[in-house]
JSON list of C-alpha atoms in Angstrom, two decimals:
[
{"chain": "N", "resi": 1, "resn": "UNK", "atom": "CA", "xyz": [-0.04, 0.08, -0.11]},
{"chain": "N", "resi": 2, "resn": "UNK", "atom": "CA", "xyz": [1.48, 3.19, -1.11]},
{"chain": "N", "resi": 3, "resn": "UNK", "atom": "CA", "xyz": [1.23, 6.98, 0.55]},
{"chain": "N", "resi": 4, "resn": "UNK", "atom": "CA", "xyz": [-1.08, 7.74, -1.72]},
{"chain": "N", "resi": 5, "resn": "UNK", "atom": "CA", "xyz": [-3.70, 4.92, -0.80]},
{"chain": "N", "resi": 6, "resn": "UNK", "atom": "CA", "xyz": [-3.64, 5.61, 2.85]},
{"chain": "N", "resi": 7, "resn": "UNK", "atom": "CA", "xyz": [-7.32, 5.92, 4.18]},
{"chain": "N", "resi": 8, "resn": "UNK", "atom": "CA", "xyz": [-6.65, 8.13, 7.03]},
{"chain": "N", "resi": 9, "resn": "UNK", "atom": "CA", "xyz": [-4.04, 11.11, 7.96]},
{"chain": "N", "resi": 10, "resn": "UNK", "atom": "CA", "xyz": [-2.21, 8.51, 10.65]},
{"chain": "N", "resi": 11, "resn": "UNK", "atom": "CA", "xyz": [-2.00, 5.77, 8.00]},
{"chain": "N", "resi": 12, "resn": "UNK", "atom": "CA", "xyz": [-0.40, 8.45, 5.60]},
{"chain": "N", "resi": 13, "resn": "UNK", "atom": "CA", "xyz": [1.84, 9.48, 8.23]},
{"chain": "N", "resi": 14, "resn": "UNK", "atom": "CA", "xyz": [2.72, 6.04, 9.06]},
{"chain": "N", "resi": 15, "resn": "UNK", "atom": "CA", "xyz": [3.61, 5.11, 5.50]},
{"chain": "N", "resi": 16, "resn": "UNK", "atom": "CA", "xyz": [5.85, 8.16, 5.16]},
{"chain": "N", "resi": 17, "resn": "UNK", "atom": "CA", "xyz": [7.52, 7.18, 8.34]},
{"chain": "N", "resi": 18, "resn": "UNK", "atom": "CA", "xyz": [7.97, 3.62, 7.05]},
{"chain": "N", "resi": 19, "resn": "UNK", "atom": "CA", "xyz": [9.20, 5.00, 3.49]},
{"chain": "N", "resi": 20, "resn": "UNK", "atom": "CA", "xyz": [11.79, 7.44, 4.91]},
{"chain": "N", "resi": 21, "resn": "UNK", "atom": "CA", "xyz": [13.09, 4.72, 7.43]},
{"chain": "N", "resi": 22, "resn": "UNK", "atom": "CA", "xyz": [13.54, 2.31, 4.85]},
{"chain": "N", "resi": 23, "resn": "UNK", "atom": "CA", "xyz": [15.43, 4.77, 2.35]},
{"chain": "N", "resi": 24, "resn": "UNK", "atom": "CA", "xyz": [17.73, 5.57, 5.38]},
{"chain": "N", "resi": 25, "resn": "UNK", "atom": "CA", "xyz": [18.48, 2.09, 6.09]},
{"chain": "N", "resi": 26, "resn": "UNK", "atom": "CA", "xyz": [19.03, 1.52, 2.51]},
{"chain": "N", "resi": 27, "resn": "UNK", "atom": "CA", "xyz": [21.81, 4.30, 2.61]},
{"chain": "N", "resi": 28, "resn": "UNK", "atom": "CA", "xyz": [23.34, 2.95, 5.61]},
{"chain": "N", "resi": 29, "resn": "UNK", "atom": "CA", "xyz": [23.59, -0.38, 4.02]},
{"chain": "N", "resi": 30, "resn": "UNK", "atom": "CA", "xyz": [25.03, 0.82, 0.81]},
{"chain": "N", "resi": 31, "resn": "UNK", "atom": "CA", "xyz": [27.33, 2.93, 2.76]},
{"chain": "N", "resi": 32, "resn": "UNK", "atom": "CA", "xyz": [28.83, 0.18, 4.71]},
{"chain": "N", "resi": 33, "resn": "UNK", "atom": "CA", "xyz": [28.90, -2.40, 1.57]},
{"chain": "N", "resi": 34, "resn": "UNK", "atom": "CA", "xyz": [30.74, 0.20, -0.54]},
{"chain": "N", "resi": 35, "resn": "UNK", "atom": "CA", "xyz": [28.16, 0.19, -3.42]},
{"chain": "N", "resi": 36, "resn": "UNK", "atom": "CA", "xyz": [24.42, 0.37, -4.35]},
{"chain": "N", "resi": 37, "resn": "UNK", "atom": "CA", "xyz": [22.26, -2.50, -3.64]},
{"chain": "N", "resi": 38, "resn": "UNK", "atom": "CA", "xyz": [20.60, -3.99, -6.62]},
{"chain": "N", "resi": 39, "resn": "UNK", "atom": "CA", "xyz": [17.19, -2.64, -7.52]},
{"chain": "N", "resi": 40, "resn": "UNK", "atom": "CA", "xyz": [14.09, -4.28, -9.13]},
{"chain": "N", "resi": 41, "resn": "UNK", "atom": "CA", "xyz": [14.67, -7.49, -10.76]},
{"chain": "N", "resi": 42, "resn": "UNK", "atom": "CA", "xyz": [18.20, -7.90, -10.22]},
{"chain": "N", "resi": 43, "resn": "UNK", "atom": "CA", "xyz": [17.46, -7.42, -6.50]},
{"chain": "N", "resi": 44, "resn": "UNK", "atom": "CA", "xyz": [14.88, -10.00, -6.63]},
{"chain": "N", "resi": 45, "resn": "UNK", "atom": "CA", "xyz": [17.46, -12.29, -8.30]},
{"chain": "N", "resi": 46, "resn": "UNK", "atom": "CA", "xyz": [20.28, -11.32, -5.51]},
{"chain": "N", "resi": 47, "resn": "UNK", "atom": "CA", "xyz": [17.92, -12.06, -2.47]},
{"chain": "N", "resi": 48, "resn": "UNK", "atom": "CA", "xyz": [16.84, -15.44, -4.06]},
{"chain": "N", "resi": 49, "resn": "UNK", "atom": "CA", "xyz": [20.56, -16.50, -4.88]},
{"chain": "N", "resi": 50, "resn": "UNK", "atom": "CA", "xyz": [21.48, -15.66, -1.16]},
{"chain": "N", "resi": 51, "resn": "UNK", "atom": "CA", "xyz": [19.40, -18.22, 0.33]},
{"chain": "N", "resi": 52, "resn": "UNK", "atom": "CA", "xyz": [20.91, -21.33, -1.30]},
{"chain": "N", "resi": 53, "resn": "UNK", "atom": "CA", "xyz": [22.88, -20.15, -4.38]},
{"chain": "N", "resi": 54, "resn": "UNK", "atom": "CA", "xyz": [20.26, -20.85, -7.02]},
{"chain": "N", "resi": 55, "resn": "UNK", "atom": "CA", "xyz": [18.78, -18.37, -9.15]},
{"chain": "N", "resi": 56, "resn": "UNK", "atom": "CA", "xyz": [14.61, -17.93, -8.81]},
{"chain": "N", "resi": 57, "resn": "UNK", "atom": "CA", "xyz": [14.34, -19.02, -12.30]},
{"chain": "N", "resi": 58, "resn": "UNK", "atom": "CA", "xyz": [15.90, -22.15, -11.53]},
{"chain": "N", "resi": 59, "resn": "UNK", "atom": "CA", "xyz": [13.98, -22.97, -8.75]},
{"chain": "N", "resi": 60, "resn": "UNK", "atom": "CA", "xyz": [10.70, -22.14, -10.66]},
{"chain": "N", "resi": 61, "resn": "UNK", "atom": "CA", "xyz": [12.02, -24.61, -13.52]},
{"chain": "N", "resi": 62, "resn": "UNK", "atom": "CA", "xyz": [12.64, -27.58, -11.08]},
{"chain": "N", "resi": 63, "resn": "UNK", "atom": "CA", "xyz": [9.12, -27.14, -9.69]},
{"chain": "N", "resi": 64, "resn": "UNK", "atom": "CA", "xyz": [7.37, -26.96, -13.15]},
{"chain": "N", "resi": 65, "resn": "UNK", "atom": "CA", "xyz": [8.85, -30.35, -14.19]}
]
């Protein structure tokens, strides 16, 4: 749910706070890592591989058979 979808002022404020908190955490992580974090589909693949070394596509193909 995005900020623009919040039904109340409190919900909008909470969404803004969550967004700014996530942005700050991402900047901190990127600074300690020394490079930018992957975004979009690249990030999905990176996070998928981190758990077991296999890409999401490889996992999907395995279950489709």
